[in-house]
Short mmCIF file of C-alpha atoms in Angstrom, two decimals:
data_model
loop_
_atom_site.label_atom_id
_atom_site.label_comp_id
_atom_site.label_asym_id
_atom_site.label_seq_id
_atom_site.Cartn_x
_atom_site.Cartn_y
_atom_site.Cartn_z
CA GLU A 1 108.50 104.18 108.92
CA ILE A 2 107.62 107.14 106.70
CA VAL A 3 104.14 108.23 107.43
CA LEU A 4 102.67 109.82 103.70
CA THR A 5 99.57 112.03 104.44
CA GLN A 6 97.34 113.34 101.64
CA SER A 7 95.55 116.35 101.61
CA PRO A 8 92.45 117.37 100.75
CA GLY A 9 90.06 113.79 101.71
CA THR A 10 88.22 114.65 99.31
CA LEU A 11 88.03 117.67 95.97
CA SER A 12 85.13 118.23 94.37
CA LEU A 13 85.82 119.73 90.79
CA SER A 14 83.80 120.10 87.20
CA PRO A 15 85.25 118.87 84.27
CA GLY A 16 87.95 121.21 83.22
CA GLU A 17 88.67 122.38 85.43
CA THR A 18 92.17 122.07 87.24
CA ALA A 19 92.94 119.22 90.03
CA THR A 20 96.02 119.99 92.81
CA LEU A 21 96.34 116.93 95.09
CA SER A 22 99.00 116.98 98.75
CA CYS A 23 100.93 114.34 99.79
CA ARG A 24 103.16 115.42 102.85
CA ALA A 25 106.56 113.02 104.07
CA SER A 26 106.99 113.08 107.98
CA GLN A 27 110.74 112.70 106.99
CA SER A 28 112.28 113.51 103.56
CA VAL A 29 111.76 110.77 100.86
CA GLY A 30 114.94 109.80 99.58
CA SER A 31 115.74 109.90 96.21
CA ASN A 32 112.27 111.34 95.34
CA TYR A 33 111.13 107.60 95.44
CA LEU A 34 107.39 109.06 95.10
CA ALA A 35 104.63 107.63 93.17
CA TRP A 36 101.42 108.07 92.07
CA TYR A 37 98.28 105.97 91.44
CA GLN A 38 94.38 106.11 90.32
CA GLN A 39 92.14 103.27 91.52
CA LYS A 40 88.43 103.90 90.55
CA PRO A 41 86.12 101.16 92.64
CA GLY A 42 86.09 97.58 92.04
CA GLN A 43 89.63 97.89 90.08
CA ALA A 44 93.85 97.71 90.95
CA PRO A 45 95.34 100.79 91.21
CA ARG A 46 97.01 102.49 88.34
CA LEU A 47 100.55 103.66 88.12
CA LEU A 48 100.43 107.57 86.91
CA ILE A 49 103.72 108.68 88.02
CA SER A 50 107.46 108.06 89.70
CA ILE A 51 110.54 109.60 91.04
CA ALA A 52 107.94 112.33 91.61
CA SER A 53 107.44 113.90 88.57
CA THR A 54 107.83 110.51 85.85
CA ARG A 55 104.99 109.35 84.43
CA ALA A 56 103.73 106.43 83.19
CA THR A 57 103.64 104.32 80.14
CA GLY A 58 100.67 105.70 78.71
CA ILE A 59 99.81 108.30 81.07
CA PRO A 60 98.88 111.03 79.06
CA ASP A 61 99.83 114.70 80.33
CA ARG A 62 97.57 116.00 81.61
CA PHE A 63 98.63 114.45 84.79
CA SER A 64 102.17 116.05 86.29
CA GLY A 65 103.73 115.48 89.51
CA SER A 66 106.19 117.79 91.52
CA GLY A 67 107.65 118.09 94.16
CA SER A 68 111.09 116.85 96.83
CA GLY A 69 111.86 116.12 100.02
CA THR A 70 108.89 116.03 102.36
CA ASP A 71 106.64 117.99 99.81
CA PHE A 72 104.84 116.77 96.44
CA THR A 73 101.64 117.65 94.46
CA LEU A 74 99.86 115.78 91.68
CA THR A 75 98.18 118.62 89.08
CA ILE A 76 95.92 117.47 86.94
CA ASN A 77 94.45 119.91 84.27
CA ARG A 78 91.38 120.05 82.06
CA LEU A 79 89.87 117.43 84.10
CA GLU A 80 88.34 114.49 82.39
CA PRO A 81 85.57 111.86 83.73
CA GLU A 82 87.42 109.69 83.22
CA ASP A 83 89.92 111.24 86.09
CA PHE A 84 87.22 110.86 88.74
CA ALA A 85 88.18 108.83 91.49
CA MET A 86 90.51 108.11 94.54
CA TYR A 87 93.98 109.38 94.46
CA TYR A 88 96.94 107.22 96.93
CA CYS A 89 100.80 108.80 97.13
CA GLN A 90 103.42 106.01 97.91
CA GLN A 91 106.67 105.91 99.09
CA TYR A 92 109.45 103.63 98.00
CA SER A 93 112.49 101.96 99.31
CA SER A 94 114.71 98.48 98.93
CA SER A 95 113.10 98.08 102.42
CA GLY A 96 109.28 98.69 101.56
CA SER A 97 106.98 101.16 101.20
CA THR A 98 104.43 102.90 102.88
CA PHE A 99 100.63 105.02 101.28
CA GLY A 100 98.40 107.90 101.74
CA GLN A 101 95.59 107.70 103.11
CA GLY A 102 93.66 108.53 99.65
CA THR A 103 91.93 111.72 98.10
CA LYS A 104 89.11 111.51 96.94
CA LEU A 105 88.29 113.31 92.89
CA GLU A 106 84.59 113.72 93.08
CA ILE A 107 82.68 115.60 90.86
CA LYS A 108 81.22 118.62 91.67
CA GLU B 1 101.31 90.90 78.05
CA VAL B 2 102.00 91.14 82.38
CA GLN B 3 99.02 89.36 84.24
CA LEU B 4 98.42 88.37 87.76
CA VAL B 5 96.22 86.72 89.07
CA GLU B 6 95.57 85.98 92.60
CA SER B 7 93.93 83.34 94.74
CA GLY B 8 92.82 81.99 97.60
CA GLY B 9 91.19 84.03 98.87
CA GLY B 10 87.96 84.05 101.53
CA LEU B 11 86.14 83.19 104.30
CA VAL B 12 88.11 82.07 107.74
CA GLN B 13 87.44 82.08 111.30
CA PRO B 14 89.31 84.61 113.49
CA GLY B 15 92.27 82.68 114.77
CA GLY B 16 92.79 80.97 111.78
CA SER B 17 95.13 80.47 108.87
CA LEU B 18 94.88 80.76 105.23
CA ARG B 19 97.12 80.90 102.18
CA LEU B 20 96.90 83.41 99.10
CA SER B 21 98.77 82.88 95.84
CA CYS B 22 99.74 84.90 92.99
CA GLY B 23 100.35 83.42 89.58
CA ALA B 24 102.23 85.97 87.07
CA SER B 25 102.59 85.54 83.48
CA GLY B 26 104.03 87.92 80.47
CA PHE B 27 107.17 88.81 82.01
CA ILE B 28 110.54 86.70 83.49
CA PHE B 29 109.34 85.85 87.18
CA SER B 30 112.71 85.14 87.83
CA TYR B 31 113.65 89.29 87.50
CA TYR B 32 111.65 90.56 90.06
CA SER B 33 111.56 91.09 93.24
CA MET B 34 107.56 90.39 94.36
CA ASN B 35 105.25 92.20 96.85
CA TRP B 36 101.91 91.85 98.17
CA VAL B 37 99.57 95.12 99.66
CA ARG B 38 96.18 95.11 100.99
CA GLN B 39 92.84 97.12 101.26
CA ALA B 40 90.20 96.63 103.79
CA PRO B 41 86.48 97.51 102.50
CA GLY B 42 86.54 101.29 102.13
CA LYS B 43 89.67 102.14 102.70
CA GLY B 44 93.28 102.80 101.55
CA LEU B 45 95.74 100.85 100.17
CA GLU B 46 98.14 99.13 102.77
CA TRP B 47 101.65 97.15 102.11
CA ILE B 48 101.90 94.98 103.86
CA SER B 49 104.98 93.09 101.89
CA SER B 50 108.30 92.44 99.88
CA ILE B 51 110.26 89.51 98.42
CA ASN B 52 112.95 90.07 96.04
CA SER B 53 113.82 87.92 93.15
CA LYS B 54 116.05 85.45 95.23
CA SER B 55 114.16 85.25 98.03
CA SER B 56 117.09 86.44 100.02
CA ALA B 57 115.17 90.30 100.88
CA ILE B 58 112.21 89.69 102.60
CA TYR B 59 110.02 92.28 104.10
CA TYR B 60 106.97 92.57 105.84
CA ALA B 61 105.08 95.67 107.66
CA ASP B 62 104.85 95.90 111.10
CA SER B 63 100.94 95.86 111.80
CA VAL B 64 101.98 91.91 110.13
CA ARG B 65 105.15 91.53 111.33
CA GLY B 66 105.55 87.74 112.67
CA ARG B 67 101.75 86.58 111.35
CA LEU B 68 102.35 87.01 107.58
CA THR B 69 104.74 84.18 105.90
CA ILE B 70 105.83 85.63 101.22
CA SER B 71 107.10 83.03 99.62
CA ARG B 72 107.98 82.62 96.62
CA ASP B 73 108.87 79.33 93.44
CA ASN B 74 110.12 81.22 90.61
CA ALA B 75 109.60 78.11 88.71
CA GLN B 76 106.34 78.20 89.01
CA ASN B 77 105.77 81.31 88.74
CA SER B 78 104.85 82.15 91.76
CA HIS B 79 105.28 83.75 95.32
CA PHE B 80 102.67 83.17 97.83
CA LEU B 81 101.13 84.64 101.19
CA GLN B 82 101.05 82.97 104.72
CA MET B 83 98.19 84.14 106.73
CA HIS B 84 98.10 82.73 110.87
CA ASN B 85 96.47 84.08 113.95
CA LEU B 86 93.79 86.26 111.11
CA ARG B 87 92.53 88.78 112.94
CA ASP B 88 88.62 90.37 111.91
CA GLU B 89 91.37 93.88 110.90
CA ASP B 90 92.64 91.18 108.64
CA THR B 91 89.29 91.65 106.46
CA ALA B 92 90.98 92.78 103.27
CA VAL B 93 90.94 92.68 99.18
CA TYR B 94 94.83 91.44 99.31
CA TYR B 95 96.51 92.45 95.53
CA CYS B 96 100.50 91.00 94.49
CA ALA B 97 101.55 93.99 92.72
CA ARG B 98 105.20 93.56 90.39
CA PRO B 99 107.31 96.87 90.33
CA SER B 100 108.83 98.11 87.32
CA LEU B 101 111.94 97.43 87.71
CA THR B 102 113.50 94.23 87.29
CA PHE B 103 116.34 92.92 90.45
CA GLY B 104 117.20 95.40 93.13
CA GLY B 105 116.05 98.47 90.83
CA VAL B 106 113.74 100.28 93.27
CA SER B 107 110.73 101.27 91.33
CA PRO B 108 106.76 101.81 92.50
CA PHE B 109 104.23 98.72 91.32
CA ASP B 110 103.33 99.17 87.56
CA SER B 111 101.30 96.38 87.31
CA TRP B 112 98.96 94.03 90.12
CA GLY B 113 96.03 91.65 89.39
CA PRO B 114 92.97 91.60 90.75
CA GLY B 115 93.20 91.12 94.26
CA THR B 116 91.57 88.07 96.39
CA LEU B 117 88.64 89.35 99.41
CA VAL B 118 89.77 87.90 102.80
CA THR B 119 87.27 87.82 105.45
CA VAL B 120 87.86 86.91 109.23
CA SER B 121 84.34 86.58 110.72
CA SER B 122 82.95 84.27 113.55
#
């Protein structure tokens, strides 16, 4: 099972700043099948990024993903008030999936 | 519009059983594998099970294998999670989730239900 470790646990920033979230895998993620989700309190997760760097439909270009192998990054430029939420990375395969423990992006 | 709606959650005693359902609409259900993901109160997301479009490939997380059974009924556009021998640590919101690609395509989950809460407590 691939274990995903996200850092930092909490990130405190102000609107307009840039957020950089990290996701490190315990072993190489096949075909870079790495996704990022945003989750707000009381809501289901929303898919942001797939295959490490492909934005999902309707996701603003302020959100970008990068990385390969075991190290992946979600970057959010020009933070908007609605961006403050929990973020999870996920590795997915034909035989299952695992999630990271999450990063909380909070308003400073 | 893709819609997923979970049902069947509630309060159950430790050691008890519960069956969750996920009803789907707005897409050709039989073309997609389906998944269950849970989230304990104040905790992160945990993938627990998936079933492919023909029910010929089923997978479980180690934490639930042997106690949970996933199934589906394509004629009813529904899939299910039968849970046995429930423990306190199974208390969570249970989400059904659909991948973005059909059939065997490997993809993350672009559609989620609102979730149903399962509480295991005496």
